[in-house]
Amino acid sequence: AQDQMYIPLISKGFQHQFWQAVKAGADRAGAELGVTVSFEGPDNESQVDKQIDMLAAALAKHPAAIGFAALDSQAAIPLLRQAQEADIPVIAFDSGVDSDIPVATAATDNLAAAALAADKMAEMIGGAGPVAVVAHDQTSRTGVDRRDGFVNRMKEAHPDVEIVDIEYGGGDHLQSTEITKAILTAHPDIKGIFGTNEGSAIGVVNGVRESGVKGVTVIGYDSGKAQKDAIRDGLMAGAITQNPVGIGYETVKAAVAAAKGEPVEKTIDTGFFWYDKTNIDDPEIAAVLYD
Amino acid sequence: MSATGTAQSGTTTARAARRSGAQRKLLAFASLILLVAGFSIASPNFFQLSNIMAILQAASVNGVLAVGVTLIIITGGIDLSIGTLMTFCAVMTGVVLTWGGMPLPLGIAAALATGACCGLVSGTLVAKAKIPPFIATLGMMLILKGLSLIVTGTKPIYFNDTPSFTLIAQGSLIGAVVPAFPVPNGVLVLFVVAAAVAWILGRTVLGRYTFALGSNEEAARLSGVNTDGWKIAIYALAGGIVGIGGLLIASRLNSAQPALGLGYELEAIAAVVIGGTSLSGGRGTVLGTLIGALIMAVLTNGLRVMSVAPEWQTVVTGIIIIVAVYGDQLRRGAAR
Amino acid sequence: MSATGTAQSGTTTARAARRSGAQRKLLAFASLILLVAGFSIASPNFFQLSNIMAILQAASVNGVLAVGVTLIIITGGIDLSIGTLMTFCAVMTGVVLTWGGMPLPLGIAAALATGACCGLVSGTLVAKAKIPPFIATLGMMLILKGLSLIVTGTKPIYFNDTPSFTLIAQGSLIGAVVPAFPVPNGVLVLFVVAAAVAWILGRTVLGRYTFALGSNEEAARLSGVNTDGWKIAIYALAGGIVGIGGLLIASRLNSAQPALGLGYELEAIAAVVIGGTSLSGGRGTVLGTLIGALIMAVLTNGLRVMSVAPEWQTVVTGIIIIVAVYGDQLRRGAAR
Amino acid sequence: MSELVRLEGIDKHFPGVHALRAVGFDLRPGEVHALMGENGAGKSTLMKVLSGVYQPDGGRILIDGAEVSLPTPKAARDLGIGIIHQELALMRDLTAAQNIWIGREPRLSFGRIDEARLNAEAEAIFATMRLGIDPRAPVAGLSIALQQMVEIAKALSFRSRVLIMDEPTAALNDAEIAELFTIVRRLRAEGVGIIYISHKMDEIKRVADRVTVMRDGATVGTVEAADTPISRIISMMVGRELTEEKAAIPDLAAAPAALEVSHLSRGADLRDIGFTLRKGEILGFAGLMGAGRTELARAIFGAEPADTGEIRVHGRPVTIRTPRDAVRAGIGYLSEDRKQYGLALGLDVRANIAMASLPRYADRIGRIDEGALARVARDYIRTLGIRTPDDTREVRLLSGGNQQKVVIAKWLLRDCDILIFDEPTRGIDVGAKAEIYRLLNELAGLGKAIIVISSELPEVLRLAHRIAVMCEGRLTGILPGGASQEEIMELATEGMAA
Ligand SMILES: Nc1ncnc2c1ncn2[C@@H]1O[C@H](COP(=O)(O)OP(=O)(O)OP(=O)(O)O)[C@@H](O)[C@H]1O
Ligand SMILES: Nc1ncnc2c1ncn2[C@@H]1O[C@H](COP(=O)(O)OP(=O)(O)OP(=O)(O)O)[C@@H](O)[C@H]1O
Ligand SMILES: [Mg+2]
Ligand SMILES: [Mg+2]
């Protein structure tokens, strides 16, 4: 097995559906290209140092290349430099690394994706009214980008939509449920709520359902069975999905190419998509959804 | 003559102790009322039936976990594994109901049995292998966390095939009878569990030995009590109760989320301690734990309803936990 | 004759006691060696200088936190706030160095002072307000978590303007002298801190009172010891040590990450207990804690290097923690 | 006569201690067999072997002539062996009745406890002991004496054929001791065999039929109590003759006052107490249990400061809010409950002796001079005859009496001018008692001012230069050293609601 090319992917997590989809894509590429892929990430997106330790352990294994989804790109620079010195190409995935060390980046533009969610939200609530955000994290790149992408777009393009509350549920379904119920209590006139990842979005759906409030537009992020069901049932108006399988697949593909010394594209935009009741079964969308 | 003197002082002390105990509980209750009153004044949206129900509902999972761990804390132990055990129980219910396609009662039994078995393991590690509870349950916490992910393949298990499953926490038996009072079943479950455990603690042999273990385990052993056996039984019982918590959360989320659970243990333990149960064992009440869980739920909900910035919510929660226990401490000091 | 008898048996006991104590430590050390040996056989990549250094580096932050909390645990207390305090100290260093543009020593002083002050607050809550350590430090944990986010505005503070800052943990003084042995400074710091605390515990009045508090606080108080004062001092010292941990992690990450820290307290406490320190207070060693922290770091790294699936890593870690402590328990039982 | 219990060649080692060396012992039905010996002689260890707590390394245990093994306390109890342990083994958070019936609760269906019956039966036992303890009172709220009574009640409730009493009277006053002896005699009449351990020599003559003496883990011999003089038993115990007589009472009228207490009050426990303690004086405090002597000592020492009142030390007024203030003012306090308040049981002998004087053995940066500490610790181990292998042994492993000596050593090392000894000889053997008496006299001779609180009147009479008597929180009078027991008792019960 040692003869096979070995490529570890250090992600931002592994327990969540999203990361499992990335892993699935990476595994698929690994199988197709005949390389060994491992996939690992810390428990939550604040554990920057745990991720660094994982990167260090990965380097110790003398891999052919490394895939890395930096929780904090600056913090990882010394180890990335170490990789560079050892001639181990680094592929950034999910979000970029502020450095020229990664030879390629396969990522979603979370800011733009969340802005799209804002546009959809504004459209559905008639361009005005109070809305809230249940975000999954206050400090991580993805949490911040999705929140800011949504909030800034509202401010710029939909000034009559007021963001009355932003809360953080850690992506925990239950916490996000309670948060949503509290938001609905505090702002009975709320028109819409945006949940910034799968756990948050499901929490919002649960919260709205449990409090029995009608007419709140829920927009989610990512995919998953519960989210797809909610969209089909009309509990969720729609959601943004990234292409995690594609991210994983492209990352490994680029890593293999880089390890072989072949040229790779500097940025691989894996894209994002809006999906709702109407297009959920389109082949193009169904391909990027996962559960 | 000395006998009468003694008798008098004896009775007085007992009466004083009982009175101060009741007072203390009343005062802990007062903290709760104070919080509720404060939030009601601060936000008109707070004191509404729907929000009160939301708070009770929010307290239900943590409350059940806290009631379970109260038993263990009274023995002088601690259980860090309750959060991930809750999840593991939910997962096993999912395995039985969704994967196995079995009927609901078997799913419920699966959660309880899983909880009890894991509790049995923890209890055995503590009682027989003499591993300190902190470490035994820390190990179990990690093991169960991993097992949930392994069993599910890190994917949630949904209960869509068992539609009645969501009724466990979300339906309202009481609401069906008294529509004006739609108490969710989850809350009902919490109160039933609390009442049952209070009864066990106050009336049964198991309860007596729970206090005895926490008060002076060696003395209990020298008195011929099978301390190891009872301790294992108590951990198993607590595990079973955590299994009920697993059912509640799975029912509320209509799914078993394998990555959930870490951190729930501290919240439950906090509720227990706020409720006046001593971490050094030997004393504690279920009613106190219930009030503790409610205090935490009111606090969290109230700060959110007031739209306090999330980072300040954390700070205020920390301060209020300290202040609540400080108040309790003052009262105790005064009683002493 | 009885006198000589006593004297003789005296020396034997003392020697036996010393031997069993030394044996125990040796055997805890043996667990560590066993783990290292196992991983070395299982994976050729494990036992390499660079990986050993990575392990030591990984152990350094947790090790420093664990050494700090060892002091508190020996007094019979516990500190759940060390994780978020570490972060808060890092943040304050960031404020002083990056925002304030002050020189490096002031940044270091800021971390230590922040740690000591917060320790002082915790200590005062415990000693004066008589709040159980679990609750006092749980409250502090939440307060400090919130404060870090508030101070930073939830954004990391980078130390790019103070390039030498990264040297605190990442440079290698030893490597500069002995290039074949590039021990990172973070590791050096860990060993220096451990040696200093071991000295304090073993040789000074503060150390003696640390044990006395954990063994019987009331007896110490009735001997005229200012127990409250010393307890506060111990919490403050532990806080200062956590401040060092904050410096190390900030230096490793070249940034103060405001959301970090939750969960680190359990890991540190686990290292302490694996190292043989009793959570009920009165006994413990820094050497044990050091070994405990190394065991945890070796375990985590080794499983990763062996490419064990992450969910299985968790399970195996849980099992090994239990087994390690069980081994220690067996030895103690035998020694008893 | 048939034998109830026979122990043959019992051997028991602890790490570094050969606690029992081929001990033999026998007990007949209907006798009280006293087991005597110095602190650390191995009495409690032998009894723990007989009650299934410890497993012997060698030897045989015969019950009714048949060899048995006693792997657990329960096994022993099932054979009819009950024990009152020397160290209180109560669950402080449970009530008196709950403690008595722990492990044998009367049950209803579903594992429910018949609490009413439990309390009623406990009350019945208390009634036979002529005690008015409320069975529903949590044990933590009872005084040590009452806790001891609960232990005794518990042992009685077993209706054992063999009842071991390990120093049951250490914490009792005379009235209660008399009560206990009534019970003992009744049990003896019922054919129960009783093994009775005590350091109070007069009790032998009062209840014992035979006496077995142990020394250094071995039996010295067994004698009939009736025809053996106490002095003979003492010399068997300590291996030499003890001569003790009361030292002459010095005339201290001119001596300067060391401690002056005036109008000291705290709630209902202490009411307007005033007295003067002179340099070189031993002031005895007598009173019934609960009279408030301990409360007074704790108030003076700042453990639970008084509400009002003035304390002067060497003529200067001092404010004492904490024990630290008291120690700084030169006051030392040896509490009546050494385990809870006197010792850090998990620490070694040296650390405990040093506890009150540590700063004196440290330099400016707080570094301890262990060498010097070890030297003084060994000095005290020698002069007080503390039976310990060395000064680095954990105190919890010492026998009770030796633990007490460690506390005494702590205060001697601190070199206080004023020493308050609360029940200083509780659980201490005759030899050591004599040494402590000698020591107290010596200290007084050196000009120390000493308060001795004791529930044993003979002890007060023997030691004190003057005797203060308390009753219900008030100081009812101070008598000269030569006072009679009757005079003291009169003051001790003065004004009590009879
Ligand atoms: N668990 C133990 N471990 C080690 N040594 C012990 C233990 N228990 C007792 N010893 C030692 O055994 C000896 C006998 O102790 P034991 O308690 O039987 O004495 P004792 O005769 O009851 O004394 P006392 O009158 O003071 O109660 C002592 O030297 C004591 O230190
Ligand atoms: N049975 C009891 N229950 C509760 N408190 C008691 C009891 N007996 C005594 N006390 C408390 O102790 C106080 C006085 O007891 P203290 O121990 O000071 O008396 P003492 O004279 O030292 O007697 P002792 O011989 O027991 O040491 C009482 O005023 C009361 O507050
Ligand atoms: Mg004894
Ligand atoms: Mg007293």
mmCIF file of N, CA and C in Angstrom, chain A residues 2 6 14 38-41 46-50 52-54 56-57 60-62 72 74-75 78 137-139 147, chain C residues 45 48 51 54 58 149 154 156 158 160 170 249 252-253 255 257-260 264 267 301 304-305 307 310-311 313:
data_model
loop_
_atom_site.group_PDB
_atom_site.id
_atom_site.type_symbol
_atom_site.label_atom_id
_atom_site.label_comp_id
_atom_site.label_asym_id
_atom_site.label_seq_id
_atom_site.Cartn_x
_atom_site.Cartn_y
_atom_site.Cartn_z
ATOM 1 N N GLN A 2 2.095 1.075 0.531
ATOM 2 C CA GLN A 2 2.986 2.237 0.584
ATOM 3 C C GLN A 2 3.358 2.718 -0.820
ATOM 4 N N TYR A 6 -0.023 8.775 -1.509
ATOM 5 C CA TYR A 6 -0.846 9.034 -0.324
ATOM 6 C C TYR A 6 -1.146 10.522 -0.204
ATOM 7 N N PHE A 14 -15.300 16.820 10.383
ATOM 8 C CA PHE A 14 -15.592 15.578 9.673
ATOM 9 C C PHE A 14 -16.954 15.019 10.052
ATOM 10 N N SER A 38 -6.759 10.111 2.908
ATOM 11 C CA SER A 38 -7.316 10.103 4.261
ATOM 12 C C SER A 38 -7.966 11.454 4.513
ATOM 13 N N PHE A 39 -8.901 11.476 5.421
ATOM 14 C CA PHE A 39 -9.697 12.685 5.620
ATOM 15 C C PHE A 39 -9.888 12.915 7.107
ATOM 16 N N GLU A 40 -9.580 14.101 7.559
ATOM 17 C CA GLU A 40 -9.598 14.353 8.999
ATOM 18 C C GLU A 40 -9.852 15.827 9.270
ATOM 19 N N GLY A 41 -10.495 16.098 10.383
ATOM 20 C CA GLY A 41 -10.719 17.486 10.760
ATOM 21 C C GLY A 41 -11.071 17.575 12.227
ATOM 22 N N SER A 46 -13.506 26.172 15.641
ATOM 23 C CA SER A 46 -12.680 27.112 16.396
ATOM 24 C C SER A 46 -11.345 26.476 16.793
ATOM 25 N N GLN A 47 -11.220 25.188 16.579
ATOM 26 C CA GLN A 47 -10.021 24.506 17.082
ATOM 27 C C GLN A 47 -8.856 24.628 16.110
ATOM 28 N N VAL A 48 -8.387 25.856 15.986
ATOM 29 C CA VAL A 48 -7.317 26.128 15.030
ATOM 30 C C VAL A 48 -6.076 25.308 15.349
ATOM 31 N N ASP A 49 -5.734 25.221 16.610
ATOM 32 C CA ASP A 49 -4.477 24.550 16.960
ATOM 33 C C ASP A 49 -4.568 23.044 16.756
ATOM 34 N N LYS A 50 -5.772 22.485 16.973
ATOM 35 C CA LYS A 50 -5.927 21.039 16.731
ATOM 36 C C LYS A 50 -5.671 20.760 15.258
ATOM 37 N N ILE A 52 -3.788 22.421 13.316
ATOM 38 C CA ILE A 52 -2.349 22.542 13.066
ATOM 39 C C ILE A 52 -1.638 21.244 13.451
ATOM 40 N N ASP A 53 -2.053 20.687 14.604
ATOM 41 C CA ASP A 53 -1.453 19.414 15.014
ATOM 42 C C ASP A 53 -1.736 18.322 13.989
ATOM 43 N N MET A 54 -2.932 18.349 13.432
ATOM 44 C CA MET A 54 -3.274 17.353 12.417
ATOM 45 C C MET A 54 -2.410 17.531 11.185
ATOM 46 N N ALA A 56 0.537 18.749 11.161
ATOM 47 C CA ALA A 56 1.881 18.295 11.517
ATOM 48 C C ALA A 56 1.969 16.774 11.422
ATOM 49 N N ALA A 57 0.936 16.092 11.943
ATOM 50 C CA ALA A 57 0.951 14.629 11.875
ATOM 51 C C ALA A 57 0.891 14.164 10.431
ATOM 52 N N ALA A 60 4.205 14.350 8.824
ATOM 53 C CA ALA A 60 5.112 13.302 9.294
ATOM 54 C C ALA A 60 5.001 12.049 8.451
ATOM 55 N N LYS A 61 3.898 11.924 7.745
ATOM 56 C CA LYS A 61 3.696 10.718 6.952
ATOM 57 C C LYS A 61 4.279 10.837 5.543
ATOM 58 N N HIS A 62 4.981 11.922 5.268
ATOM 59 C CA HIS A 62 5.610 12.142 3.951
ATOM 60 C C HIS A 62 4.638 11.908 2.818
ATOM 61 N N ASP A 72 -7.645 28.917 9.917
ATOM 62 C CA ASP A 72 -7.031 30.239 9.941
ATOM 63 C C ASP A 72 -5.755 30.123 9.128
ATOM 64 N N GLN A 74 -3.375 32.103 8.269
ATOM 65 C CA GLN A 74 -2.103 32.657 8.750
ATOM 66 C C GLN A 74 -1.451 31.740 9.766
ATOM 67 N N ALA A 75 -2.288 31.167 10.620
ATOM 68 C CA ALA A 75 -1.742 30.347 11.692
ATOM 69 C C ALA A 75 -1.013 29.129 11.146
ATOM 70 N N PRO A 78 3.644 28.522 9.045
ATOM 71 C CA PRO A 78 4.930 27.836 9.285
ATOM 72 C C PRO A 78 4.921 26.390 8.798
ATOM 73 N N ASP A 137 -21.539 29.856 13.377
ATOM 74 C CA ASP A 137 -20.322 30.177 14.115
ATOM 75 C C ASP A 137 -20.024 31.656 13.996
ATOM 76 N N GLN A 138 -19.529 32.197 15.093
ATOM 77 C CA GLN A 138 -19.300 33.632 15.145
ATOM 78 C C GLN A 138 -17.909 33.992 14.648
ATOM 79 N N THR A 139 -17.017 33.042 14.633
ATOM 80 C CA THR A 139 -15.634 33.397 14.317
ATOM 81 C C THR A 139 -15.056 32.652 13.124
ATOM 82 N N ARG A 147 -22.575 34.936 7.059
ATOM 83 C CA ARG A 147 -23.306 35.981 7.760
ATOM 84 C C ARG A 147 -23.117 37.313 7.050
ATOM 85 N N ASN C 45 6.610 5.953 10.297
ATOM 86 C CA ASN C 45 6.698 7.413 10.326
ATOM 87 C C ASN C 45 6.642 7.985 11.735
ATOM 88 N N GLN C 48 10.224 9.397 14.471
ATOM 89 C CA GLN C 48 11.176 10.195 13.707
ATOM 90 C C GLN C 48 11.341 11.493 14.448
ATOM 91 N N ASN C 51 8.662 14.047 13.993
ATOM 92 C CA ASN C 51 7.359 13.726 14.584
ATOM 93 C C ASN C 51 7.411 13.792 16.101
ATOM 94 N N ALA C 54 7.035 17.188 16.904
ATOM 95 C CA ALA C 54 5.637 17.607 16.726
ATOM 96 C C ALA C 54 4.807 17.189 17.929
ATOM 97 N N ALA C 58 2.942 19.572 20.418
ATOM 98 C CA ALA C 58 1.499 19.437 20.653
ATOM 99 C C ALA C 58 1.208 19.315 22.141
ATOM 100 N N LEU C 149 -14.451 37.339 22.940
ATOM 101 C CA LEU C 149 -15.170 37.713 21.724
ATOM 102 C C LEU C 149 -15.458 39.207 21.704
ATOM 103 N N THR C 154 -14.772 39.569 17.837
ATOM 104 C CA THR C 154 -14.870 38.211 17.257
ATOM 105 C C THR C 154 -13.877 37.941 16.131
ATOM 106 N N PRO C 156 -9.820 37.330 14.902
ATOM 107 C CA PRO C 156 -8.493 37.026 15.440
ATOM 108 C C PRO C 156 -7.596 38.262 15.411
ATOM 109 N N TYR C 158 -3.761 39.254 14.858
ATOM 110 C CA TYR C 158 -2.525 38.653 14.359
ATOM 111 C C TYR C 158 -1.317 39.395 14.895
ATOM 112 N N ASN C 160 1.547 39.933 13.299
ATOM 113 C CA ASN C 160 2.482 40.151 12.197
ATOM 114 C C ASN C 160 3.439 41.308 12.467
ATOM 115 N N GLN C 170 7.748 28.705 18.719
ATOM 116 C CA GLN C 170 8.197 28.012 17.518
ATOM 117 C C GLN C 170 9.693 28.047 17.294
ATOM 118 N N ILE C 249 0.126 29.263 22.847
ATOM 119 C CA ILE C 249 -0.798 28.970 21.748
ATOM 120 C C ILE C 249 -0.857 30.147 20.789
ATOM 121 N N ARG C 252 2.165 29.906 18.675
ATOM 122 C CA ARG C 252 2.090 28.835 17.673
ATOM 123 C C ARG C 252 1.189 29.230 16.518
ATOM 124 N N LEU C 253 0.100 29.916 16.837
ATOM 125 C CA LEU C 253 -0.868 30.260 15.796
ATOM 126 C C LEU C 253 -0.593 31.638 15.221
ATOM 127 N N SER C 255 -1.374 34.215 16.284
ATOM 128 C CA SER C 255 -2.614 34.976 16.381
ATOM 129 C C SER C 255 -3.332 34.606 17.662
ATOM 130 N N GLN C 257 -6.811 33.612 18.766
ATOM 131 C CA GLN C 257 -8.075 33.156 18.180
ATOM 132 C C GLN C 257 -9.138 33.225 19.261
ATOM 133 N N PRO C 258 -10.069 34.169 19.145
ATOM 134 C CA PRO C 258 -10.959 34.411 20.290
ATOM 135 C C PRO C 258 -11.933 33.276 20.605
ATOM 136 N N ALA C 259 -12.196 32.397 19.651
ATOM 137 C CA ALA C 259 -13.223 31.382 19.916
ATOM 138 C C ALA C 259 -12.637 30.082 20.428
ATOM 139 N N LEU C 260 -11.338 30.033 20.509
ATOM 140 C CA LEU C 260 -10.655 28.818 20.944
ATOM 141 C C LEU C 260 -10.854 28.585 22.436
ATOM 142 N N TYR C 264 -10.591 22.551 26.229
ATOM 143 C CA TYR C 264 -9.198 22.377 26.630
ATOM 144 C C TYR C 264 -9.090 22.040 28.108
ATOM 145 N N GLU C 267 -9.334 18.336 28.669
ATOM 146 C CA GLU C 267 -8.120 17.655 28.239
ATOM 147 C C GLU C 267 -7.004 17.827 29.282
ATOM 148 N N ASN C 301 -1.378 11.876 18.422
ATOM 149 C CA ASN C 301 -0.504 11.898 17.253
ATOM 150 C C ASN C 301 -0.361 10.504 16.643
ATOM 151 N N ARG C 304 -3.213 9.371 14.633
ATOM 152 C CA ARG C 304 -3.290 10.106 13.375
ATOM 153 C C ARG C 304 -2.263 9.603 12.381
ATOM 154 N N VAL C 305 -1.038 9.411 12.888
ATOM 155 C CA VAL C 305 0.019 8.962 11.997
ATOM 156 C C VAL C 305 -0.317 7.576 11.453
ATOM 157 N N SER C 307 -3.110 6.779 10.629
ATOM 158 C CA SER C 307 -4.285 7.007 9.784
ATOM 159 C C SER C 307 -5.507 6.233 10.255
ATOM 160 N N PRO C 310 -10.976 8.997 12.132
ATOM 161 C CA PRO C 310 -11.135 9.913 13.270
ATOM 162 C C PRO C 310 -12.110 9.406 14.316
ATOM 163 N N GLU C 311 -13.213 8.788 13.884
ATOM 164 C CA GLU C 311 -14.184 8.345 14.892
ATOM 165 C C GLU C 311 -13.601 7.215 15.731
ATOM 166 N N GLN C 313 -10.388 6.998 16.343
ATOM 167 C CA GLN C 313 -9.399 7.669 17.210
ATOM 168 C C GLN C 313 -10.045 8.023 18.538
#
